[in-house]
């Protein structure tokens, strides 16, 4: 009897490892393939050159700068809104059916295909608000896309805070706002940050919504840095600049006839995965750092 | 305190954004449209920006010929890349929005029918045979090479072609089946030509079609079919056969359309002039068939005179040779 159960236990363990390996090995194989194909292309020039019709001269300067700026806008928009929404739902919202419906909706939003966000943004940001096909439009679109992730992460992080902390603060006569400001947000910041960065790591690879709002394929200049150029650019002009992002640059290279461009695409893919890994690594490190400081 | 500071910064930021909204003053040429014309326009844009020491910015997008015209007729772009002439509907859209345009042919493309290199029987195919394979009535019925021509082996026919949004697809179906977009549905469609190349390579009975540039990059791997137009000899696609007008009916002109209002802006004017002056060399470099030098000279003249409108009257013309195109444009 016990032997049979042990056998089952062992078999499930093996099955579990196999299931895990499917994901891990696929990723490793893809990553290794990209690294092998693209490695010869990765040098300083690859990061400092604009796209070109000659594969050997082509680089990802406009793409990585575009991706970085778009991510910056995304974070700037999604974090305050997402955290505020999460705090409201956890600390302020009354427990009634309206709140329930909102909660269900947020969970559903996380599963909406990204192209839908792209279409919404095309109508809303690009045309109705007149923001144009710009870095600002793209950043806000991706912010919408990761908003559910940020909200859910915020709520999870807040829920992990022991109830005693709140009760203690309330007992001392603190208002809800004081509790949130002095306790809830600081203590949950590690979890929130992790959620934000995971959301950003998803957003950086998104292609469909960015194409929908009109990112460009060939762009061989960078947005003007504030106060440079002729005439001098304003502090926020870069927000309205045309742009491209890493996945679009990659996609363009994979659909070219010359085989050399496939190596460029592999190299760009390698860089993109590295960017994602670095972001995820940062999330883990920050969580570790912030957790260390919390002493309940 | 801290919060108040953040609030102040955000307010300032928003004020700055709204104030600087349309302050983008640096010269910009916006181009969008066909993926077929893209390589040429990209090459021109790259060299043009270098020649201007980056004082002028050029952006090139890929929305397809139809998608490009939608933006163009809303006045969002200065130049639209097109792998076919503007259609009646697009002409109406442009007119409704008050957008006038100049039509400039920039190169020729040869649609190339490709087969597996080990396919020895179908090196030459007539247009009628292509029609037997691709017409809507063939769906589900014509599945073997033997059914197309009794002299050919009984091997399964595996078909690959571009998707319905592409101008290449539109032109091929019109030239071969007699009606744009009329085709059998049971073939593997992809907008990515690399997928088509891989598909044909997998199978000795494979057949596909795409632009000449893709074939010339894959010459060692694939074989091109010589096309036999009614009453003519078999002609293989090449620079020469397109220029001398014998590769028919699958050679087609490709265009740029310039917004007439934008053409008054110095940066757009310079870009178009640069395009026409360097078009021949750059077209060759990206494996398309350039027009004769006099065609580019004619385009320059046409552009200088601001001769607006299209010479195609909203219809595609199949089997137009370069000579005929030039006569048509000179009208």
Coordinates of C-alpha atoms in Angstrom, one line a residue:
Chain A
X1 CA 0.0 0.0 0.0
X2 CA 2.6 2.5 1.1
X3 CA 4.9 1.4 -1.6
X4 CA 2.2 2.0 -4.2
X5 CA 1.6 5.5 -2.9
X6 CA 5.3 6.2 -2.9
X7 CA 5.5 5.1 -6.5
X8 CA 2.7 7.5 -7.4
X9 CA 4.4 10.2 -5.6
X10 CA 7.6 9.6 -7.5
X11 CA 5.8 9.4 -10.8
X12 CA 4.1 12.7 -10.2
X13 CA 7.5 14.3 -9.3
X14 CA 8.9 13.1 -12.7
X15 CA 5.9 14.4 -14.5
X16 CA 6.3 17.7 -12.8
X17 CA 9.9 18.0 -13.8
X18 CA 9.0 17.1 -17.4
X19 CA 6.3 19.8 -17.5
X20 CA 8.8 22.3 -16.1
X21 CA 11.5 21.2 -18.7
X22 CA 9.1 21.8 -21.6
X23 CA 9.1 25.5 -20.8
X24 CA 12.6 25.9 -19.6
X25 CA 14.2 23.9 -22.5
X26 CA 12.1 25.7 -25.2
X27 CA 13.2 29.0 -23.8
X28 CA 16.8 27.9 -23.5
X29 CA 16.9 26.6 -27.0
X30 CA 15.4 29.7 -28.4
X31 CA 17.7 31.9 -26.5
X32 CA 20.8 29.9 -27.4
X33 CA 19.7 30.0 -31.1
X34 CA 19.3 33.7 -31.0
X35 CA 22.6 34.1 -29.2
X36 CA 24.5 32.0 -31.6
X37 CA 23.0 33.6 -34.7
X38 CA 23.1 37.1 -33.4
X39 CA 26.3 37.2 -31.3
X40 CA 28.6 38.2 -34.1
X41 CA 26.4 41.3 -34.7
X42 CA 26.4 42.5 -31.2
X43 CA 29.0 45.3 -30.7
X44 CA 28.9 48.9 -29.8
X45 CA 28.0 49.9 -33.4
X46 CA 24.9 47.7 -33.3
X47 CA 23.6 49.8 -30.4
X48 CA 24.7 53.1 -31.9
X49 CA 23.6 52.8 -35.5
X50 CA 20.3 53.5 -37.1
X51 CA 18.5 51.0 -39.3
X52 CA 19.9 50.7 -42.8
X53 CA 19.3 48.8 -46.0
X54 CA 22.7 47.2 -45.6
X55 CA 22.5 44.5 -42.9
X56 CA 26.1 45.1 -41.7
X57 CA 25.5 48.8 -41.1
X58 CA 22.1 48.4 -39.5
X59 CA 21.6 48.9 -35.8
X60 CA 19.0 49.3 -33.1
X61 CA 19.7 52.8 -31.9
X62 CA 16.3 54.2 -32.7
X63 CA 14.6 51.0 -31.5
X64 CA 16.1 50.8 -28.1
X65 CA 15.8 54.5 -27.4
X66 CA 12.2 54.3 -28.5
X67 CA 11.5 51.3 -26.3
X68 CA 13.2 52.9 -23.3
X69 CA 11.3 56.2 -23.7
X70 CA 8.0 54.4 -24.2
X71 CA 8.6 52.3 -21.1
X72 CA 9.4 55.5 -19.2
X73 CA 6.0 57.0 -20.1
X74 CA 4.3 53.7 -19.3
X75 CA 5.8 53.5 -15.9
X76 CA 5.1 57.2 -15.2
X77 CA 1.4 56.7 -16.1
X78 CA 0.7 53.2 -14.8
X79 CA 2.3 53.3 -11.4
X80 CA 0.4 56.2 -9.7
X81 CA -2.9 55.2 -11.3
X82 CA -2.5 51.5 -10.6
X83 CA -1.3 51.9 -7.1
X84 CA -4.1 54.4 -6.3
X85 CA -6.7 52.0 -7.7
X86 CA -5.3 49.1 -5.7
X87 CA -5.1 51.0 -2.5
X88 CA -8.7 52.2 -3.0
X89 CA -10.0 48.7 -3.6
X90 CA -8.3 47.3 -0.6
X91 CA -8.5 50.1 2.0
X92 CA -11.4 52.3 1.0
X93 CA -13.9 50.5 -1.1
X94 CA -17.1 49.3 0.7
X95 CA -17.7 45.6 0.3
X96 CA -20.8 45.6 -1.9
X97 CA -21.8 44.4 -5.4
X98 CA -20.4 47.5 -7.2
X99 CA -17.0 46.7 -5.8
X100 CA -17.4 43.1 -6.7
X101 CA -18.2 44.0 -10.3
X102 CA -15.2 46.3 -10.5
X103 CA -13.0 43.5 -9.2
X104 CA -14.3 41.0 -11.7
X105 CA -13.7 43.6 -14.5
X106 CA -10.2 44.2 -13.5
X107 CA -9.4 40.5 -13.5
X108 CA -11.0 40.3 -17.0
X109 CA -9.1 43.2 -18.2
X110 CA -5.8 41.4 -17.6
X111 CA -6.9 38.9 -20.2
X112 CA -8.0 41.2 -22.9
X113 CA -5.9 40.7 -26.1
X114 CA -3.4 43.5 -26.5
X115 CA -4.6 44.4 -30.0
X116 CA -7.9 45.6 -28.4
X117 CA -6.0 48.1 -26.4
X118 CA -4.3 49.2 -29.6
X119 CA -7.6 49.9 -31.3
X120 CA -8.9 51.7 -28.3
X121 CA -5.8 53.8 -28.1
X122 CA -5.9 54.6 -31.8
X123 CA -9.4 56.0 -31.5
X124 CA -8.9 57.7 -28.1
X125 CA -5.3 58.9 -27.8
X126 CA -4.3 59.3 -31.4
X127 CA -7.4 60.8 -32.8
X128 CA -9.8 62.0 -30.1
X129 CA -7.1 63.5 -27.8
X130 CA -5.0 64.4 -30.8
X131 CA -1.8 63.1 -29.3
X132 CA -0.8 61.7 -32.7
X133 CA 1.4 58.7 -33.5
X134 CA 3.8 59.5 -30.8
X135 CA 5.8 58.2 -27.9
X136 CA 3.2 59.6 -25.5
X137 CA 0.4 57.7 -27.2
X138 CA 2.4 54.4 -27.2
X139 CA 3.4 54.9 -23.5
X140 CA -0.2 55.5 -22.4
X141 CA -1.5 52.5 -24.5
X142 CA 1.0 50.2 -22.8
X143 CA 0.1 51.8 -19.4
X144 CA -3.5 50.8 -20.0
X145 CA -2.3 47.3 -20.9
X146 CA -0.3 46.8 -17.7
X147 CA -2.7 48.6 -15.4
X148 CA -4.6 45.5 -14.4
X149 CA -1.3 43.8 -13.6
X150 CA -0.2 46.7 -11.4
X151 CA -3.6 46.8 -9.6
X152 CA -3.6 43.1 -8.9
X153 CA 0.0 43.2 -7.7
X154 CA -0.7 46.2 -5.5
X155 CA -3.7 44.4 -3.9
X156 CA -1.8 41.2 -3.3
X157 CA 1.0 43.2 -1.7
X158 CA -1.4 45.1 0.5
X159 CA -3.2 41.9 1.6
X160 CA 0.1 40.5 2.8
X161 CA 0.4 43.2 5.4
X162 CA -0.8 41.9 8.8
X163 CA -4.1 43.2 10.0
X164 CA -2.6 44.1 13.3
X165 CA -0.6 47.0 11.7
X166 CA -3.7 48.7 10.5
X167 CA -5.6 48.1 13.8
X168 CA -2.7 49.5 15.7
X169 CA -2.6 52.6 13.7
X170 CA -6.3 53.1 13.8
X171 CA -6.3 52.6 17.5
X172 CA -3.9 55.5 17.8
X173 CA -6.4 57.6 16.0
X174 CA -4.9 57.6 12.5
X175 CA -7.2 58.4 9.5
X176 CA -7.3 55.9 6.6
X177 CA -5.1 58.2 4.6
X178 CA -2.5 58.3 7.4
X179 CA -2.5 54.5 7.6
X180 CA -2.1 54.2 3.8
X181 CA 0.6 56.8 3.6
X182 CA 2.7 55.7 6.7
X183 CA 2.1 52.0 6.6
X184 CA 0.3 50.4 3.7
X185 CA 2.2 51.9 0.8
X186 CA 5.7 51.7 2.4
X187 CA 5.2 48.1 3.5
X188 CA 3.7 46.9 0.2
X189 CA 6.2 48.8 -2.0
X190 CA 8.3 45.7 -2.6
X191 CA 5.4 43.7 -3.9
X192 CA 4.1 46.6 -5.9
X193 CA 7.4 47.2 -7.5
X194 CA 7.7 43.5 -8.5
X195 CA 4.3 43.8 -10.1
X196 CA 5.2 47.0 -12.0
X197 CA 8.4 45.5 -13.4
X198 CA 6.7 42.3 -14.4
X199 CA 4.1 44.4 -16.2
X200 CA 6.8 46.4 -17.9
X201 CA 8.6 43.3 -19.0
X202 CA 5.4 42.2 -20.7
X203 CA 4.9 45.6 -22.2
X204 CA 8.3 45.9 -23.7
X205 CA 7.7 42.9 -25.9
X206 CA 4.3 44.1 -27.2
X207 CA 4.1 44.7 -30.9
X208 CA 0.4 44.6 -31.9
X209 CA -0.9 47.7 -30.0
X210 CA 2.1 49.7 -31.0
X211 CA 1.7 48.8 -34.7
X212 CA -2.0 49.7 -34.4
X213 CA -1.3 53.2 -33.2
X214 CA 1.3 53.7 -35.9
X215 CA 4.8 53.1 -34.9
X216 CA 7.1 53.5 -37.8
X217 CA 9.4 51.0 -39.4
X218 CA 12.2 53.1 -40.8
X219 CA 13.3 55.9 -38.5
X220 CA 16.8 57.1 -38.5
X221 CA 16.8 59.9 -36.0
X222 CA 16.2 60.2 -32.2
X223 CA 13.6 62.5 -30.6
X224 CA 15.3 65.8 -29.8
X225 CA 16.6 66.0 -26.3
X226 CA 15.1 69.0 -24.4
X227 CA 16.7 72.3 -25.3
X228 CA 18.8 71.0 -28.1
X229 CA 18.4 71.2 -31.8
X230 CA 17.5 74.1 -34.1
X231 CA 15.1 75.5 -33.2
X232 CA 15.6 74.3 -29.6
X233 CA 13.1 71.6 -28.5
X234 CA 10.9 72.2 -25.5
X235 CA 11.2 70.1 -22.4
X236 CA 8.5 67.7 -23.5
X237 CA 8.8 67.7 -27.2
X238 CA 10.2 64.2 -27.2
X239 CA 6.8 62.9 -26.1
X240 CA 5.3 63.8 -29.5
X241 CA 8.1 62.5 -31.6
X242 CA 7.6 59.6 -34.0
X243 CA 9.3 56.4 -32.9
X244 CA 9.9 52.7 -33.3
X245 CA 10.4 50.0 -30.8
X246 CA 12.5 46.8 -30.5
X247 CA 9.9 44.2 -31.5
X248 CA 8.9 46.2 -34.6
X249 CA 12.5 46.5 -35.7
X250 CA 13.0 42.8 -35.2
X251 CA 9.8 42.0 -37.2
X252 CA 10.9 44.1 -40.0
X253 CA 14.3 42.4 -40.2
X254 CA 12.8 38.9 -40.1
X255 CA 10.7 39.6 -43.2
X256 CA 13.6 40.8 -45.4
X257 CA 14.9 38.6 -48.1
X258 CA 18.6 39.0 -47.3
X259 CA 19.8 36.3 -44.9
X260 CA 22.1 38.7 -43.1
X261 CA 19.1 40.6 -41.7
X262 CA 18.0 37.4 -40.0
X263 CA 21.2 37.6 -37.9
X264 CA 20.4 41.2 -37.1
X265 CA 16.9 40.1 -36.0
X266 CA 18.4 37.4 -33.8
X267 CA 20.8 39.9 -32.2
X268 CA 17.9 42.4 -31.6
X269 CA 15.9 39.5 -30.1
X270 CA 18.8 38.6 -27.8
X271 CA 19.0 42.2 -26.7
X272 CA 15.3 42.4 -26.1
X273 CA 15.4 39.2 -24.0
X274 CA 18.3 40.6 -22.0
X275 CA 16.4 43.8 -21.4
X276 CA 13.5 41.7 -20.0
X277 CA 15.8 39.6 -17.9
X278 CA 17.5 42.7 -16.5
X279 CA 14.1 44.1 -15.6
X280 CA 13.0 40.9 -13.9
X281 CA 16.4 40.7 -12.1
X282 CA 15.9 44.2 -10.9
X283 CA 12.5 43.3 -9.6
X284 CA 13.9 40.4 -7.5
X285 CA 16.8 42.5 -6.2
X286 CA 14.5 45.4 -5.2
X287 CA 12.1 43.1 -3.5
X288 CA 15.0 41.7 -1.5
X289 CA 16.3 45.1 -0.6
X290 CA 12.9 46.5 0.4
X291 CA 11.9 43.5 2.4
X292 CA 15.0 43.6 4.4
X293 CA 14.1 47.1 5.6
X294 CA 10.7 46.1 6.9
X295 CA 10.6 45.2 10.5
X296 CA 7.2 44.4 11.9
Chain B
X1 CA 5.2 68.4 1.7
X2 CA 6.6 65.6 -0.4
X3 CA 3.2 65.0 -1.9
X4 CA 2.8 68.7 -2.6
X5 CA 6.1 68.8 -4.4
X6 CA 5.2 65.8 -6.6
X7 CA 1.9 67.4 -7.4
X8 CA 3.6 70.6 -8.4
X9 CA 6.0 68.7 -10.7
X10 CA 3.1 66.9 -12.3
X11 CA 1.1 70.1 -12.9
X12 CA 4.2 71.7 -14.3
X13 CA 4.8 68.7 -16.6
X14 CA 1.2 68.7 -17.9
X15 CA 1.4 72.5 -18.5
X16 CA 4.7 71.9 -20.4
X17 CA 3.1 69.2 -22.5
X18 CA 0.1 71.2 -23.5
X19 CA 2.3 74.3 -24.2
X20 CA 4.8 72.4 -26.4
X21 CA 2.1 70.3 -28.0
X22 CA 2.6 71.2 -31.7
X23 CA 6.0 72.8 -31.3
X24 CA 7.7 70.0 -33.4
X25 CA 9.3 72.4 -35.8
X26 CA 12.1 70.3 -37.3
X27 CA 11.5 69.5 -41.0
X28 CA 9.9 66.1 -41.2
X29 CA 8.8 64.0 -44.3
X30 CA 6.2 61.4 -43.4
X31 CA 5.9 58.4 -45.7
X32 CA 3.8 55.3 -45.3
X33 CA 2.3 52.5 -47.5
X34 CA 3.3 49.4 -49.5
X35 CA 5.8 46.9 -48.2
X36 CA 6.8 46.3 -51.8
X37 CA 7.9 49.9 -52.4
X38 CA 9.4 50.1 -48.8
X39 CA 12.9 48.9 -49.6
X40 CA 13.4 51.5 -52.3
X41 CA 11.9 54.4 -50.3
X42 CA 14.0 53.3 -47.3
X43 CA 17.2 53.3 -49.3
X44 CA 16.4 56.8 -50.6
X45 CA 15.4 58.0 -47.1
X46 CA 18.6 56.7 -45.6
X47 CA 20.9 58.4 -48.2
X48 CA 18.8 61.6 -48.3
X49 CA 19.1 62.0 -44.5
X50 CA 22.8 61.5 -44.7
X51 CA 23.2 64.0 -47.6
X52 CA 21.2 66.6 -45.6
X53 CA 23.4 65.9 -42.5
X54 CA 20.2 64.9 -40.6
X55 CA 18.7 68.4 -40.9
X56 CA 15.6 66.8 -42.4
X57 CA 14.0 63.8 -40.8
X58 CA 12.3 61.1 -42.8
X59 CA 10.0 58.4 -41.4
X60 CA 8.8 55.4 -43.4
X61 CA 6.0 53.1 -42.2
X62 CA 4.6 49.9 -43.7
X63 CA 0.8 49.9 -43.7
X64 CA 0.3 48.2 -47.1
X65 CA -0.8 50.1 -50.2
X66 CA -4.4 50.3 -49.1
X67 CA -3.6 51.3 -45.5
X68 CA -1.1 53.9 -46.7
X69 CA -3.7 55.5 -49.0
X70 CA -6.1 55.7 -46.1
X71 CA -3.6 57.8 -44.1
X72 CA -2.6 59.7 -47.2
X73 CA -6.2 60.7 -48.0
X74 CA -6.7 61.9 -44.5
X75 CA -3.7 64.2 -45.0
X76 CA -1.6 62.4 -42.4
X77 CA 1.3 61.6 -44.6
X78 CA 3.3 63.5 -47.2
X79 CA 4.1 60.6 -49.5
X80 CA 2.4 57.3 -50.0
X81 CA 4.2 54.2 -51.3
X82 CA 1.9 52.2 -53.6
X83 CA 2.4 48.9 -55.4
X84 CA -0.6 49.6 -57.6
X85 CA -2.3 52.7 -59.0
X86 CA -4.8 54.5 -56.7
X87 CA -8.3 53.1 -56.9
X88 CA -11.6 54.9 -57.7
X89 CA -12.6 54.7 -54.0
X90 CA -9.3 56.1 -52.8
X91 CA -9.6 58.9 -55.3
X92 CA -13.0 59.8 -53.9
X93 CA -11.7 59.7 -50.4
X94 CA -8.8 62.0 -51.2
X95 CA -11.1 64.3 -53.1
X96 CA -13.6 64.4 -50.1
X97 CA -10.7 65.4 -47.8
X98 CA -9.4 67.9 -50.3
X99 CA -6.1 66.1 -50.8
X100 CA -4.6 66.5 -54.2
X101 CA -1.6 64.4 -55.3
X102 CA 1.1 63.7 -57.9
X103 CA 1.6 60.2 -59.2
X104 CA 5.2 59.2 -59.8
X105 CA 6.2 55.7 -61.0
X106 CA 9.5 54.8 -59.4
X107 CA 10.3 51.3 -60.5
X108 CA 9.1 48.0 -61.9
X109 CA 8.6 44.8 -60.0
X110 CA 8.4 41.3 -61.6
X111 CA 6.0 39.0 -59.8
X112 CA 7.9 35.7 -59.8
X113 CA 6.4 32.3 -59.8
X114 CA 8.7 29.9 -58.0
X115 CA 9.0 26.1 -57.8
X116 CA 11.2 23.6 -56.1
X117 CA 14.6 23.3 -57.8
X118 CA 14.1 19.6 -58.4
X119 CA 10.8 20.3 -60.2
X120 CA 11.9 19.5 -63.8
X121 CA 8.5 19.5 -65.6
X122 CA 7.1 23.0 -64.9
X123 CA 10.1 25.2 -65.9
X124 CA 7.8 26.9 -68.4
X125 CA 4.2 27.6 -67.6
X126 CA 1.5 29.3 -69.7
X127 CA -0.7 32.0 -68.2
X128 CA -3.6 29.6 -68.8
X129 CA -1.9 26.9 -66.8
X130 CA -1.4 29.3 -63.9
X131 CA -5.1 30.2 -64.2
X132 CA -6.1 26.5 -64.0
X133 CA -4.1 26.3 -60.8
X134 CA -5.2 29.6 -59.1
X135 CA -8.7 30.3 -60.3
X136 CA -11.5 30.1 -57.7
X137 CA -13.0 27.1 -59.5
X138 CA -9.8 25.1 -58.8
X139 CA -10.5 25.1 -55.1
X140 CA -10.5 21.5 -53.8
X141 CA -10.4 20.1 -57.4
X142 CA -7.0 20.8 -58.9
X143 CA -4.8 19.1 -56.4
X144 CA -2.2 17.4 -58.6
X145 CA 0.2 18.7 -61.3
X146 CA -1.2 16.1 -63.7
X147 CA -4.6 17.8 -63.7
X148 CA -3.0 21.0 -64.9
X149 CA -1.1 19.5 -67.8
X150 CA -1.4 15.7 -68.6
X151 CA 2.3 15.6 -69.4
X152 CA 3.2 16.4 -65.9
X153 CA 3.6 13.8 -63.1
X154 CA 0.8 13.0 -60.7
X155 CA 2.3 14.8 -57.7
X156 CA 0.4 16.8 -55.1
X157 CA 0.3 20.5 -55.8
X158 CA 1.2 22.6 -52.7
X159 CA 0.4 26.3 -53.2
X160 CA 1.8 29.3 -51.4
X161 CA 1.0 33.0 -51.9
X162 CA 0.8 36.3 -50.2
X163 CA -2.3 37.3 -48.1
X164 CA -5.3 39.2 -49.3
X165 CA -4.1 42.6 -48.0
X166 CA -1.1 42.8 -50.3
X167 CA -0.9 44.6 -53.6
X168 CA 1.1 41.6 -55.0
X169 CA -1.9 39.4 -54.4
X170 CA -4.2 41.8 -56.0
X171 CA -2.1 42.2 -59.1
X172 CA -1.4 38.5 -59.5
X173 CA -5.0 37.5 -59.3
X174 CA -6.0 40.2 -61.8
X175 CA -3.3 39.3 -64.2
X176 CA -3.8 35.6 -64.0
X177 CA -7.4 35.1 -63.1
X178 CA -8.8 38.1 -64.8
X179 CA -10.3 39.7 -61.6
X180 CA -8.5 41.3 -58.7
X181 CA -8.7 39.2 -55.5
X182 CA -10.5 36.3 -57.3
X183 CA -8.5 33.2 -56.2
X184 CA -8.9 29.7 -54.8
X185 CA -8.9 29.8 -51.0
X186 CA -7.1 26.6 -50.2
X187 CA -3.5 27.7 -50.3
X188 CA -1.0 28.7 -47.6
X189 CA -1.2 32.5 -47.4
X190 CA 1.4 34.6 -45.6
X191 CA 2.4 38.2 -45.6
X192 CA 5.9 37.1 -44.7
X193 CA 7.7 36.1 -47.9
X194 CA 10.2 34.0 -46.0
X195 CA 7.4 31.7 -45.1
X196 CA 6.5 31.2 -48.7
X197 CA 10.1 30.5 -49.6
X198 CA 10.4 27.9 -46.8
X199 CA 7.0 26.3 -47.9
X200 CA 8.1 25.9 -51.5
X201 CA 11.4 24.4 -50.4
X202 CA 9.8 21.8 -48.3
X203 CA 8.0 20.1 -51.1
X204 CA 9.0 19.1 -54.7
X205 CA 5.4 19.8 -55.7
X206 CA 5.4 23.3 -54.2
X207 CA 4.6 26.4 -56.1
X208 CA 4.4 30.0 -54.9
X209 CA 4.7 33.6 -56.1
X210 CA 6.2 36.8 -54.7
X211 CA 8.2 39.9 -55.8
X212 CA 11.4 39.5 -57.8
X213 CA 13.6 40.9 -55.0
X214 CA 12.8 37.8 -52.8
X215 CA 13.5 35.5 -55.6
X216 CA 16.9 37.1 -56.4
X217 CA 18.0 36.7 -52.8
X218 CA 17.0 33.0 -52.9
X219 CA 18.2 32.2 -56.4
X220 CA 20.4 29.2 -55.3
X221 CA 17.5 27.6 -53.5
X222 CA 14.5 28.1 -55.7
X223 CA 13.7 27.9 -59.4
X224 CA 11.7 30.6 -61.2
X225 CA 9.1 29.6 -63.7
X226 CA 9.4 31.1 -67.2
X227 CA 6.0 32.5 -68.1
X228 CA 4.4 32.0 -71.5
X229 CA 1.9 34.7 -72.4
X230 CA -0.7 33.8 -75.1
X231 CA 1.0 33.5 -78.5
X232 CA 4.5 34.3 -77.1
X233 CA 7.6 32.4 -76.1
X234 CA 8.6 31.5 -72.6
X235 CA 10.3 34.3 -70.7
X236 CA 12.1 34.1 -67.5
X237 CA 11.9 37.0 -65.1
X238 CA 15.0 39.2 -65.0
X239 CA 16.1 42.8 -65.2
X240 CA 16.4 42.6 -69.0
X241 CA 13.1 40.9 -69.7
X242 CA 11.2 43.4 -67.6
X243 CA 13.0 46.4 -69.2
X244 CA 12.4 45.2 -72.8
X245 CA 8.7 44.4 -71.9
X246 CA 8.8 40.7 -72.8
X247 CA 8.1 39.4 -69.2
X248 CA 4.4 39.8 -69.2
X249 CA 1.8 39.9 -67.8
X250 CA 3.5 39.7 -64.4
X251 CA 5.6 42.8 -64.5
X252 CA 4.1 45.8 -62.8
X253 CA 5.0 49.4 -62.1
X254 CA 5.2 50.7 -58.5
X255 CA 4.6 54.3 -57.5
X256 CA 4.9 57.0 -54.9
X257 CA 2.1 59.4 -54.5
X258 CA 3.0 62.9 -53.2
X259 CA 0.6 65.2 -51.5
X260 CA 0.4 68.3 -53.6
X261 CA 0.2 70.6 -50.6
X262 CA 3.2 68.9 -49.0
X263 CA 5.1 69.2 -52.3
X264 CA 5.3 73.0 -51.6
X265 CA 7.3 72.3 -48.4
X266 CA 11.0 72.6 -49.2
X267 CA 11.9 69.3 -47.4
X268 CA 9.4 67.2 -49.3
X269 CA 10.3 68.9 -52.6
X270 CA 14.0 68.1 -52.0
X271 CA 13.2 64.6 -51.0
X272 CA 11.2 63.8 -54.1
X273 CA 13.9 65.4 -56.3
X274 CA 16.5 63.3 -54.5
X275 CA 14.3 60.2 -55.1
X276 CA 14.1 60.8 -58.8
X277 CA 17.8 61.7 -59.2
X278 CA 19.1 58.7 -57.3
X279 CA 16.2 56.3 -57.9
X280 CA 17.8 54.4 -60.7
X281 CA 21.0 53.4 -58.7
X282 CA 19.2 52.7 -55.5
X283 CA 16.4 50.7 -57.1
X284 CA 19.0 48.4 -58.6
X285 CA 20.8 48.1 -55.3
X286 CA 17.6 46.7 -53.6
X287 CA 17.0 44.3 -56.5
X288 CA 14.1 46.0 -58.2
X289 CA 13.9 46.9 -61.9
X290 CA 14.6 50.7 -62.4
X291 CA 12.8 52.7 -65.0
X292 CA 14.9 54.1 -67.9
X293 CA 16.8 57.3 -67.0
X294 CA 14.4 59.4 -69.1
X295 CA 11.5 58.2 -67.0
X296 CA 13.0 59.7 -63.9
X297 CA 13.8 62.9 -65.8
X298 CA 10.2 62.9 -67.0
X299 CA 9.0 62.5 -63.4
X300 CA 11.1 65.4 -62.3
X301 CA 9.6 67.6 -65.0
X302 CA 6.1 66.3 -64.1
X303 CA 6.8 67.1 -60.5
X304 CA 8.2 70.6 -61.3
X305 CA 5.0 71.3 -63.2
X306 CA 2.9 70.0 -60.3
X307 CA 0.8 67.9 -62.7
X308 CA -1.8 66.5 -60.3
X309 CA -4.0 63.4 -60.5
X310 CA -3.6 59.9 -61.7
X311 CA -3.2 58.6 -65.2
X312 CA -4.9 55.3 -64.4
X313 CA -8.4 56.6 -63.8
X314 CA -8.9 54.4 -60.8
X315 CA -8.2 51.1 -62.5
X316 CA -5.3 48.8 -62.6
X317 CA -3.8 48.1 -66.0
X318 CA -2.4 44.6 -66.4
X319 CA 0.6 43.9 -68.6
X320 CA 1.8 47.4 -69.0
X321 CA 5.3 47.6 -70.3
X322 CA 7.7 50.4 -69.3
X323 CA 7.3 52.0 -72.7
X324 CA 3.5 51.9 -72.4
X325 CA 3.6 53.3 -68.9
X326 CA 5.8 56.2 -70.0
X327 CA 3.5 57.0 -72.9
X328 CA 0.5 56.8 -70.5
X329 CA 2.2 59.1 -67.9
X330 CA 3.2 61.6 -70.7
X331 CA -0.4 62.0 -71.8

